Amino acid sequence: MFSIVLCFILFAQGGTNKSVTDYYASLAGKTENLHIFLVADPQIGPADSPVGFEQELEQTLNKMVNTANQEQVDLIVFNGDLVAFPRPDYFSAFEKAVQPLKMPMALVHGNHDGKYEDGLFLSMQERLCGFRLPNYAFDCGSWRVAVLCTPDLLENNDFEGQIAWLDNELHEAWRRPVMLFLHYHLLPVGLSQLEYYTYPKDKKNKLLDTIVRYGNVQYVFMGHVHNGIKASVRTAWEYQGTKFVVLPTLVPGRAFGEEYPEFNTSKDRGYFTEAIINGSNIKLIGRQLETEAKHEFPANFPVFTKDMDPRAFMHWCQMPSYKEIKNGDFEQGLTDWLFPIRYQAEQESGFIHEIQKCEKLPGEQSLHLFVRYKGHAWQYDESIDTYQVLQIPDSDVKPVVKIRYYIPNNEKSFYGGGFIRIALFKDKDFRWMWAGYWGAREERVKHIPKIWAYHDGVPANPQFLDKCREEGKFVSMRLPDYGYRSHHITLNISELIHSLSPDVTFQSLSANTMLVMLGVWCGNEEGSFSGAWFDGIKVDWNSEEPSIIDNLSINNKMFSQPFPYNRWYTIGYDK
């Protein structure tokens, strides 16, 4: 029976692995001093591309190929996003650039590399490597190397088939060390947009469970993030005995905002990794094209557990929750409040969450959130938030939420702002949301609503929010942000729901989970920043207090339509 299942899995992958074995035969018998180049995200375009950036990356890839040939490495791995766009001339440019390589290559499919239906990636793989497989594995010294494509390359998007293939491959190699290559990152790397720009949570969890099941996967190498050497080192994790490393990339890095000084930081691109294999040991060395500097990765990385950032893996109803707001005055520091993992640069961090005394708020301690622009490419808005998940006692309650906040004038910039968000859920289903916001140029905020959607389990587009607003499931309003005083907001949730839709009541929503979230954001313009202070957060489950903001009654005329976030992109603009 097992042999029948194995044959079926191999057939589902597009053929047998005989040609894979032949192509990588030079690696199988060599157990010492194996040199491998690991290259993430070439993202090239054709040499005659009208986009100068794409031309430059094509030239960068040519330099990468020349370096690999000069140093006579044993294998080079291109870990996804081989091309900038999945077009025939782009794939032709990549194929032409790598054809001079004198060693075997491993091609990993990335989200930029097209779909199963267009056949561009698989056809190029067949011409360059002699086989046509979305997922494949081969021997490399004493190691087994497994390569996974993104779901786009799977026929009929057969993710379950891919998991079955990986599970079988790891089971067969259970006595051997395994290194796994895939494109999307699986663990948090600390930038806002990368919270959602990865696998859906169910696929992410299933992949992680499969990877660690047999205890033989020593390394998982990923791309997609776009980072340099320092960010690669500082975002690496060990999870259940497996090391997860987001590889440095040839393209300019995202907004991590730091690099080791020995590299050419003015150029800020051309990064890659050299892996030296001796038996079951691997040494990782960060490098940069046309730079002599080398940085050796540490042998061990910080241990990651899912409770460090639970929303990256769980729906709200599955997360740690309370019957009431805990530590709403922050007198116990950050205790009981949850924060997403954010990248902490060693100099002038882009993300700050701390407890301090605020002169404009009455408590001895208040929460201070602050975010600042850190530069580099691929940046839109960056945000930091905190939240608690509450259990709604029963459907007959009348919840009232109270929050105090303060936004100093010296923590406001021309492109920055913040939000307070209250959302209701019935198990995994979104029911209702109120969002209060402040700031400047909010129409250019791109990632915050997508982060919310990823964790709420709803469509990540403005049209969905517009539909919810029309149906009375979403209401937003601008909050005062003048900085000479603090602000006090009281939200009678039952009252707000009923005022928007007279036929809808809090009881009819059948919600059993409430999310309370506070956050700030800044944009992609140099020098932008945003900060805010919070205190006095409380939820009273049975109250008749009316909705007010700074002693002014909240009414329907205050509600915004449409919600400003993401409007810039809805009408066709980009940054």
Coordinates of C-alpha atoms in Angstrom, one line a residue:
M1 CA 0.0 0.0 0.0
F2 CA 2.8 2.4 0.9
S3 CA 4.4 1.9 -2.5
I4 CA 1.1 2.7 -4.3
V5 CA 0.7 5.9 -2.3
L6 CA 4.4 6.9 -3.1
C7 CA 3.8 6.3 -6.8
F8 CA 0.7 8.5 -6.6
I9 CA 2.5 11.3 -4.9
L10 CA 5.3 11.2 -7.5
F11 CA 2.8 11.2 -10.3
A12 CA 1.1 14.2 -8.7
Q13 CA 4.4 16.0 -8.7
G14 CA 4.7 15.7 -12.5
G15 CA 7.0 12.7 -12.9
T16 CA 9.7 10.6 -11.1
N17 CA 12.8 12.0 -9.4
K18 CA 15.2 10.0 -11.6
S19 CA 16.2 13.0 -13.6
V20 CA 16.6 15.0 -10.4
T21 CA 19.0 12.5 -9.1
D22 CA 21.0 12.6 -12.4
Y23 CA 21.1 16.4 -12.5
Y24 CA 22.5 16.6 -8.9
A25 CA 24.7 13.5 -9.1
S26 CA 27.9 15.6 -8.5
L27 CA 26.6 16.6 -5.0
A28 CA 25.6 13.2 -3.7
G29 CA 29.0 11.7 -2.9
K30 CA 30.7 14.8 -1.6
T31 CA 30.4 15.1 2.1
E32 CA 33.1 17.7 3.0
N33 CA 33.8 21.3 1.9
L34 CA 30.7 21.6 -0.1
H35 CA 30.2 25.3 -1.0
I36 CA 26.7 26.6 -1.8
F37 CA 25.5 30.0 -2.8
L38 CA 22.0 30.9 -1.5
V39 CA 20.5 33.7 -3.5
A40 CA 17.0 35.2 -2.7
D41 CA 14.8 37.3 -5.0
P42 CA 16.8 38.2 -8.1
Q43 CA 13.6 39.7 -9.5
I44 CA 15.2 40.6 -12.8
G45 CA 13.8 42.1 -15.9
P46 CA 15.2 42.0 -19.5
A47 CA 18.3 43.9 -20.4
D48 CA 16.3 46.2 -22.6
S49 CA 13.5 46.8 -20.0
P50 CA 12.3 50.4 -20.0
V51 CA 12.6 50.3 -16.2
G52 CA 16.1 51.1 -15.2
F53 CA 15.8 49.2 -11.9
E54 CA 15.0 46.0 -13.7
Q55 CA 18.0 46.4 -16.0
E56 CA 20.2 47.0 -13.0
L57 CA 19.0 43.8 -11.3
E58 CA 19.7 41.9 -14.5
Q59 CA 23.3 43.2 -14.4
T60 CA 23.4 42.2 -10.7
L61 CA 22.4 38.6 -11.5
N62 CA 25.2 38.5 -14.1
K63 CA 27.7 39.5 -11.5
M64 CA 26.3 36.8 -9.2
V65 CA 26.8 34.2 -11.9
N66 CA 30.3 35.3 -12.5
T67 CA 31.2 35.2 -8.8
A68 CA 29.8 31.6 -8.5
N69 CA 31.9 30.5 -11.5
Q70 CA 35.0 32.2 -10.3
E71 CA 34.7 30.6 -6.8
Q72 CA 33.7 27.2 -8.3
V73 CA 30.9 26.6 -5.9
D74 CA 29.2 23.2 -5.9
L75 CA 25.6 24.5 -6.1
I76 CA 23.7 27.7 -6.4
V77 CA 20.1 28.1 -5.1
F78 CA 17.8 30.8 -6.4
N79 CA 15.2 31.0 -3.6
G80 CA 12.2 32.4 -5.4
D81 CA 11.1 35.5 -7.3
L82 CA 13.5 34.8 -10.1
V83 CA 11.8 37.5 -12.2
A84 CA 10.1 40.8 -11.6
F85 CA 7.0 39.8 -13.6
P86 CA 5.9 36.4 -15.0
R87 CA 6.4 37.3 -18.7
P88 CA 8.2 35.3 -21.4
D89 CA 10.8 38.0 -22.0
Y90 CA 11.6 38.2 -18.2
F91 CA 12.0 34.4 -18.0
S92 CA 14.2 34.5 -21.1
A93 CA 16.4 37.2 -19.4
F94 CA 16.8 35.0 -16.3
E95 CA 17.6 31.9 -18.4
K96 CA 20.2 33.8 -20.4
A97 CA 21.8 35.2 -17.3
V98 CA 22.2 31.8 -15.5
Q99 CA 23.1 29.6 -18.5
P100 CA 26.9 30.3 -18.1
L101 CA 26.8 28.6 -14.6
K102 CA 29.3 25.8 -14.3
M103 CA 27.5 24.1 -11.4
P104 CA 24.0 22.7 -10.9
M105 CA 21.3 25.2 -9.8
A106 CA 18.2 24.8 -7.7
L107 CA 15.2 26.9 -8.8
V108 CA 12.6 27.8 -6.1
H109 CA 9.3 29.1 -7.4
G110 CA 8.3 32.5 -5.8
N111 CA 5.1 34.5 -5.9
H112 CA 6.5 36.6 -8.8
D113 CA 7.2 33.6 -10.9
G114 CA 3.8 32.9 -12.4
K115 CA 1.3 30.1 -12.1
Y116 CA 0.9 26.5 -13.0
E117 CA -1.4 27.5 -15.9
D118 CA 1.1 29.7 -17.7
G119 CA 3.8 27.1 -17.7
L120 CA 6.7 29.6 -17.8
F121 CA 8.5 28.5 -14.6
L122 CA 8.3 24.8 -15.3
S123 CA 9.3 25.1 -18.9
M124 CA 12.4 27.1 -18.0
Q125 CA 13.2 24.6 -15.2
E126 CA 13.0 21.8 -17.7
R127 CA 15.4 23.6 -20.1
L128 CA 17.9 24.5 -17.4
C129 CA 17.7 21.5 -15.1
G130 CA 16.3 18.7 -17.2
F131 CA 13.2 18.0 -15.1
R132 CA 9.8 19.6 -14.6
L133 CA 8.8 19.5 -10.9
P134 CA 7.2 22.1 -8.7
N135 CA 8.5 20.2 -5.6
Y136 CA 11.6 18.1 -5.6
A137 CA 14.4 16.7 -3.5
F138 CA 18.0 15.5 -3.9
D139 CA 21.1 14.4 -2.0
C140 CA 23.7 17.0 -1.2
G141 CA 26.6 15.3 0.7
S142 CA 25.1 13.8 3.8
W143 CA 22.1 16.1 3.6
R144 CA 18.8 15.8 1.9
V145 CA 17.6 19.0 0.2
A146 CA 13.9 19.6 -0.3
V147 CA 12.4 22.4 -2.4
L148 CA 8.8 23.6 -2.2
C149 CA 7.1 25.9 -4.7
T150 CA 4.5 28.5 -3.7
P151 CA 0.9 27.3 -4.0
D152 CA 0.5 29.2 -7.3
L153 CA 2.6 26.5 -9.1
L154 CA 0.5 23.6 -7.9
E155 CA -1.9 22.1 -10.3
N156 CA -5.4 22.9 -9.0
N157 CA -3.7 24.7 -6.1
D158 CA -3.2 21.3 -4.5
F159 CA -1.7 22.4 -1.2
E160 CA -2.7 19.1 0.5
G161 CA -0.9 17.2 -2.1
Q162 CA 2.2 19.3 -1.5
I163 CA 2.0 18.6 2.3
A164 CA 1.6 14.9 1.6
W165 CA 4.7 15.0 -0.7
L166 CA 6.7 16.8 2.0
D167 CA 5.6 14.5 4.8
N168 CA 6.6 11.5 2.7
E169 CA 10.0 13.0 1.8
L170 CA 10.8 13.9 5.4
H171 CA 9.7 10.5 6.6
E172 CA 11.9 8.7 4.1
A173 CA 14.9 10.9 5.2
W174 CA 14.2 10.7 8.9
R175 CA 17.8 9.5 9.7
R176 CA 19.4 12.3 7.7
P177 CA 19.7 16.0 8.2
V178 CA 17.4 18.0 5.9
M179 CA 17.5 21.5 4.6
L180 CA 14.3 22.9 3.1
F181 CA 14.0 25.8 0.7
L182 CA 10.7 27.7 0.2
H183 CA 9.9 31.2 -0.7
Y184 CA 7.4 32.7 1.8
H185 CA 8.5 33.3 5.3
L186 CA 6.8 31.2 8.0
L187 CA 7.7 33.1 11.2
P188 CA 7.4 36.8 12.1
V189 CA 10.2 39.1 10.7
G190 CA 9.0 42.3 12.3
L191 CA 7.7 44.6 9.6
S192 CA 4.1 45.5 9.3
Q193 CA 3.3 44.5 5.7
L194 CA 4.9 41.1 6.2
E195 CA 2.3 40.2 8.9
Y196 CA -0.1 39.3 6.1
Y197 CA 2.1 39.0 3.0
T198 CA 2.8 35.2 3.5
Y199 CA 0.8 32.0 3.7
P200 CA -2.7 32.0 5.1
K201 CA -2.7 30.9 8.8
D202 CA -4.1 27.5 8.1
K203 CA -1.4 26.7 5.5
K204 CA 1.3 28.2 7.6
N205 CA 0.4 26.1 10.6
K206 CA 0.2 22.9 8.5
L207 CA 3.6 23.6 6.9
L208 CA 5.2 24.2 10.3
D209 CA 3.7 21.1 11.8
T210 CA 5.0 19.0 8.9
I211 CA 8.4 20.5 9.0
V212 CA 9.1 19.8 12.6
R213 CA 7.3 16.4 12.8
Y214 CA 10.3 14.1 12.3
G215 CA 13.0 16.3 13.9
N216 CA 15.3 16.0 10.9
V217 CA 14.8 19.4 9.3
Q218 CA 17.8 21.3 10.5
Y219 CA 17.4 24.5 8.4
V220 CA 14.5 26.2 6.5
F221 CA 15.7 28.8 4.1
M222 CA 13.2 31.4 2.9
G223 CA 13.2 34.5 0.7
H224 CA 10.5 37.0 -0.1
V225 CA 11.2 39.5 2.7
H226 CA 14.0 41.4 1.0
N227 CA 16.7 42.0 3.7
G228 CA 20.4 42.5 4.0
I229 CA 22.8 40.5 6.1
K230 CA 22.1 42.1 9.5
A231 CA 18.4 41.8 9.2
S232 CA 18.8 38.2 8.0
V233 CA 20.8 37.3 11.2
R234 CA 18.5 39.2 13.5
T235 CA 15.2 37.8 12.1
A236 CA 16.5 34.1 12.2
W237 CA 14.7 31.9 14.7
E238 CA 14.9 28.4 16.1
Y239 CA 11.4 26.8 16.3
Q240 CA 11.0 23.3 17.8
G241 CA 14.6 22.4 17.0
T242 CA 14.6 23.8 13.4
K243 CA 16.4 26.9 12.3
F244 CA 14.5 29.3 10.1
V245 CA 16.5 31.8 8.1
V246 CA 15.2 34.5 5.8
L247 CA 18.0 34.7 3.2
P248 CA 19.7 38.0 2.2
T249 CA 18.6 39.3 -1.2
L250 CA 20.1 40.8 -4.3
V251 CA 17.4 43.5 -4.4
P252 CA 17.4 46.6 -2.1
G253 CA 16.2 45.7 1.3
R254 CA 13.0 46.6 3.1
A255 CA 12.7 49.1 5.9
F256 CA 14.8 47.3 8.6
G257 CA 17.0 50.4 8.8
E258 CA 20.4 48.9 9.5
E259 CA 23.3 46.9 8.1
Y260 CA 26.7 45.8 9.3
P261 CA 29.1 48.7 8.5
E262 CA 31.6 46.5 6.8
F263 CA 29.2 46.2 3.8
N264 CA 28.6 48.7 1.1
T265 CA 25.5 50.3 2.7
S266 CA 25.3 53.1 0.2
K267 CA 24.6 50.5 -2.5
D268 CA 22.3 48.4 -0.3
R269 CA 21.9 45.5 -2.6
G270 CA 23.7 42.4 -4.0
Y271 CA 23.5 40.4 -0.7
F272 CA 23.7 36.6 -0.7
T273 CA 24.7 33.8 1.6
E274 CA 27.6 31.3 1.3
A275 CA 26.9 27.9 3.0
I276 CA 29.9 25.7 3.8
I277 CA 28.9 22.1 4.5
N278 CA 31.2 19.6 6.3
G279 CA 29.4 16.4 7.1
S280 CA 26.3 17.4 9.1
N281 CA 27.6 20.9 10.0
I282 CA 26.7 24.0 8.1
K283 CA 28.5 27.4 8.4
L284 CA 26.5 30.4 7.0
I285 CA 28.4 33.5 5.8
G286 CA 26.7 36.7 4.7
R287 CA 28.3 38.3 1.7
Q288 CA 27.7 41.2 -0.8
L289 CA 28.7 41.3 -4.4
E290 CA 31.8 43.4 -5.2
T291 CA 32.6 43.7 -1.4
E292 CA 35.3 41.7 0.4
A293 CA 33.5 41.8 3.7
K294 CA 32.1 38.6 5.2
H295 CA 29.9 38.1 8.2
E296 CA 29.5 34.7 9.8
F297 CA 26.0 33.8 11.1
P298 CA 25.9 32.6 14.7
A299 CA 25.6 28.9 15.3
N300 CA 22.4 29.4 17.3
F301 CA 19.4 31.7 17.0
P302 CA 16.8 32.9 19.5
V303 CA 14.0 30.4 20.3
F304 CA 10.6 31.3 18.9
T305 CA 7.3 30.1 20.4
K306 CA 3.9 30.9 19.0
D307 CA 2.8 32.7 22.2
M308 CA 5.4 35.4 21.3
D309 CA 3.0 36.6 18.5
P310 CA -0.1 34.5 18.7
R311 CA -2.1 36.4 16.2
A312 CA 0.3 35.3 13.5
F313 CA -1.0 31.8 13.9
M314 CA -4.4 31.9 15.5
H315 CA -7.8 33.5 15.0
W316 CA -8.9 35.9 17.7
C317 CA -11.3 33.3 19.2
Q318 CA -8.4 30.9 19.6
M319 CA -6.1 33.4 21.4
P320 CA -5.6 34.0 25.1
S321 CA -8.6 36.0 26.3
Y322 CA -10.0 37.6 29.4
K323 CA -13.4 38.3 30.9
E324 CA -12.5 41.9 31.4
I325 CA -9.7 44.3 30.4
K326 CA -6.6 43.6 32.5
N327 CA -4.0 46.2 33.5
G328 CA -6.0 48.9 31.6
D329 CA -4.1 51.6 33.6
F330 CA -0.7 50.0 32.8
E331 CA 0.4 50.1 36.4
Q332 CA 1.7 46.6 35.9
G333 CA 3.8 47.6 32.9
L334 CA 3.1 45.8 29.7
T335 CA 1.6 42.8 31.5
D336 CA -1.5 41.2 29.8
W337 CA -1.2 43.3 26.6
L338 CA -0.2 41.6 23.4
F339 CA 2.1 43.1 20.8
P340 CA 3.0 41.8 17.3
I341 CA 6.7 41.2 16.8
R342 CA 8.4 44.3 15.4
Y343 CA 12.0 44.6 14.3
Q344 CA 14.1 46.4 16.9
A345 CA 17.0 48.1 15.1
E346 CA 20.0 48.5 17.4
Q347 CA 20.2 52.2 16.8
E348 CA 17.0 54.4 16.9
S349 CA 14.5 51.6 16.7
G350 CA 11.6 52.2 14.3
F351 CA 9.1 50.7 16.7
I352 CA 8.7 51.6 20.4
H353 CA 6.3 50.3 23.0
E354 CA 7.0 51.3 26.5
I355 CA 5.5 52.3 29.8
Q356 CA 6.2 55.8 31.2
K357 CA 4.6 58.6 33.1
C358 CA 2.6 60.9 30.8
E359 CA 2.0 64.4 32.1
K360 CA -1.4 64.7 30.3
L361 CA -2.8 61.5 31.6
P362 CA -3.8 61.0 35.3
G363 CA -2.2 57.6 36.0
E364 CA 1.3 56.9 37.3
Q365 CA 2.0 54.9 34.2
S366 CA 0.8 55.1 30.6
L367 CA 1.5 53.1 27.4
H368 CA 3.6 54.9 24.8
L369 CA 3.5 53.7 21.2
F370 CA 5.8 55.3 18.7
V371 CA 6.8 54.4 15.1
R372 CA 9.3 56.2 12.7
Y373 CA 10.4 55.9 9.1
K374 CA 13.5 53.8 8.7
G375 CA 14.0 54.2 5.0
H376 CA 15.0 51.8 2.2
A377 CA 12.8 50.3 -0.5
W378 CA 9.4 48.6 -0.6
Q379 CA 8.1 50.8 2.2
Y380 CA 4.6 52.0 2.6
D381 CA 3.1 52.5 6.1
E382 CA 4.6 50.8 9.1
S383 CA 2.6 50.4 12.3
I384 CA 2.8 49.1 15.9
D385 CA -0.2 48.2 18.0
T386 CA -1.3 46.5 21.1
Y387 CA -4.5 44.6 21.9
Q388 CA -6.5 42.4 24.2
V389 CA -9.1 39.8 23.4
L390 CA -12.1 39.6 25.6
Q391 CA -14.8 36.9 26.2
I392 CA -18.2 38.4 25.9
P393 CA -20.1 37.0 28.9
D394 CA -23.5 36.5 27.1
S395 CA -25.7 38.0 24.5
D396 CA -27.7 40.1 27.0
V397 CA -24.8 42.4 28.0
K398 CA -24.6 46.1 27.2
P399 CA -20.9 46.7 26.7
V400 CA -19.3 50.2 27.1
V401 CA -15.7 50.7 26.2
K402 CA -13.7 53.6 27.7
I403 CA -10.2 54.8 26.6
R404 CA -8.0 57.9 27.3
Y405 CA -5.4 58.9 24.8
Y406 CA -3.0 61.8 24.2
I407 CA -1.1 62.8 21.1
P408 CA 1.7 65.3 21.7
N409 CA 2.3 67.9 19.0
N410 CA 5.9 66.8 18.9
E411 CA 4.9 63.2 18.0
K412 CA 2.9 64.2 14.9
S413 CA 4.3 64.4 11.4
F414 CA 2.9 65.3 8.0
Y415 CA 2.5 61.6 7.2
G416 CA 1.5 59.6 10.3
G417 CA -1.4 58.9 12.6
G418 CA -3.1 56.3 14.8
F419 CA -6.2 54.4 15.5
I420 CA -8.4 52.8 18.1
R421 CA -10.3 49.7 17.0
I422 CA -13.1 47.7 18.6
A423 CA -14.2 44.5 16.7
L424 CA -16.8 41.8 17.5
F425 CA -16.6 38.2 16.4
K426 CA -18.7 35.1 16.6
D427 CA -16.1 32.4 16.9
K428 CA -14.2 32.8 13.6
D429 CA -16.7 35.0 11.9
F430 CA -16.4 38.8 11.8
R431 CA -19.6 40.5 13.1
W432 CA -19.0 44.3 13.6
M433 CA -16.2 46.9 13.9
W434 CA -15.8 50.5 15.1
A435 CA -12.6 52.3 14.1
G436 CA -11.5 55.8 15.4
Y437 CA -8.6 57.4 13.6
W438 CA -6.4 60.5 13.4
G439 CA -3.5 61.7 11.3
A440 CA -2.4 63.2 8.0
R441 CA -2.5 61.8 4.5
E442 CA -4.4 58.7 5.7
E443 CA -5.6 57.9 2.2
R444 CA -2.1 56.6 1.5
V445 CA -2.2 54.0 4.3
K446 CA -2.0 50.6 2.5
H447 CA -1.1 47.9 4.9
I448 CA -3.1 48.5 8.1
P449 CA -6.5 47.4 6.7
K450 CA -4.8 44.3 5.1
I451 CA -3.3 43.4 8.4
W452 CA -6.7 43.6 10.0
A453 CA -8.3 41.6 7.3
Y454 CA -5.6 38.9 7.5
H455 CA -6.2 38.4 11.2
D456 CA -10.0 38.9 11.0
G457 CA -10.3 36.3 8.2
V458 CA -12.1 38.7 5.8
P459 CA -11.3 39.9 2.2
A460 CA -8.4 42.4 2.2
N461 CA -9.9 45.1 0.0
P462 CA -11.6 48.4 0.6
Q463 CA -14.8 47.2 -1.2
F464 CA -15.3 44.7 1.7
L465 CA -15.2 47.5 4.2
D466 CA -17.5 49.6 2.1
K467 CA -20.0 46.8 1.9
C468 CA -19.8 46.3 5.7
R469 CA -20.4 50.0 6.2
E470 CA -23.5 49.9 3.9
E471 CA -24.7 46.9 5.9
G472 CA -24.1 48.6 9.3
K473 CA -21.3 46.2 10.2
F474 CA -18.5 48.9 10.2
V475 CA -18.4 52.4 11.3
S476 CA -15.4 54.8 11.5
M477 CA -14.9 58.3 12.8
R478 CA -12.2 60.9 13.0
L479 CA -10.9 61.4 16.5
P480 CA -9.5 64.7 17.8
D481 CA -5.7 64.8 17.9
Y482 CA -4.9 68.4 19.1
G483 CA -2.0 68.0 21.4
Y484 CA -2.5 70.5 24.2
R485 CA -4.8 68.1 26.1
S486 CA -5.8 64.4 26.5
H487 CA -8.9 63.0 25.1
H488 CA -11.5 60.7 26.7
I489 CA -13.8 58.5 24.6
T490 CA -16.7 56.4 25.7
L491 CA -18.3 53.9 23.3
N492 CA -21.7 52.4 24.0
I493 CA -21.4 49.5 21.6
S494 CA -25.1 48.5 21.7
E495 CA -26.1 52.1 21.1
L496 CA -23.8 52.4 18.1
I497 CA -24.9 49.2 16.5
H498 CA -28.5 50.1 16.8
S499 CA -28.1 53.7 15.6
L500 CA -26.5 52.4 12.4
S501 CA -29.0 49.7 11.7
P502 CA -32.3 50.0 13.6
D503 CA -33.1 46.3 12.8
V504 CA -29.8 45.1 14.2
T505 CA -29.0 44.8 17.9
F506 CA -26.0 43.7 19.9
Q507 CA -27.9 40.5 20.8
S508 CA -28.7 39.6 17.2
L509 CA -25.0 39.6 16.3
S510 CA -24.4 36.7 18.7
A511 CA -20.8 37.8 19.2
N512 CA -18.7 36.0 21.8
T513 CA -15.3 37.7 21.3
M514 CA -14.4 41.4 21.5
L515 CA -11.1 42.8 20.3
V516 CA -9.7 46.1 21.7
M517 CA -6.7 47.4 19.7
L518 CA -4.7 50.6 19.9
G519 CA -2.1 51.6 17.3
V520 CA 0.0 54.2 15.6
W521 CA 1.5 54.4 12.1
C522 CA 3.9 56.3 9.9
G523 CA 4.3 56.4 6.1
N524 CA 6.9 56.1 3.4
E525 CA 8.2 59.6 3.4
E526 CA 11.6 60.4 4.9
G527 CA 11.2 61.9 8.4
S528 CA 7.7 60.7 9.0
F529 CA 6.8 59.4 12.5
S530 CA 3.8 59.1 14.9
G531 CA 3.3 58.6 18.6
A532 CA 0.5 58.4 21.1
W533 CA -0.1 57.6 24.8
F534 CA -2.9 55.5 26.2
D535 CA -4.4 54.9 29.6
G536 CA -7.6 54.1 31.4
I537 CA -8.8 51.3 29.1
K538 CA -11.9 49.7 30.5
V539 CA -14.8 47.6 29.4
D540 CA -18.0 47.6 31.4
W541 CA -20.3 44.8 30.3
N542 CA -23.6 46.3 31.7
S543 CA -23.8 50.1 31.4
E544 CA -26.2 52.7 30.1
E545 CA -23.6 55.4 29.6
P546 CA -24.0 57.2 26.2
S547 CA -21.2 57.4 23.6
I548 CA -19.2 60.6 24.1
I549 CA -15.8 62.1 23.0
D550 CA -14.4 64.8 25.2
N551 CA -17.9 65.4 26.7
L552 CA -19.4 65.7 23.3
S553 CA -22.2 63.2 22.3
I554 CA -21.2 61.0 19.5
N555 CA -23.8 61.0 16.7
N556 CA -24.2 59.6 13.2
K557 CA -22.9 62.9 11.6
M558 CA -19.5 62.1 13.0
F559 CA -19.1 58.8 11.2
S560 CA -16.8 58.8 8.2
Q561 CA -17.7 57.5 4.8
P562 CA -15.7 56.2 3.2
F563 CA -13.0 55.0 5.5
P564 CA -9.8 56.8 4.4
Y565 CA -7.2 54.0 4.6
N566 CA -6.3 52.5 1.2
R567 CA -8.2 55.1 -0.8
W568 CA -5.0 56.2 -2.6
Y569 CA -4.7 52.7 -4.2
T570 CA -8.4 52.2 -4.8
I571 CA -8.4 55.0 -7.3
G572 CA -5.3 53.7 -9.0
Y573 CA -2.4 55.6 -7.4
D574 CA 0.8 54.1 -6.0
K575 CA 3.4 55.5 -3.7

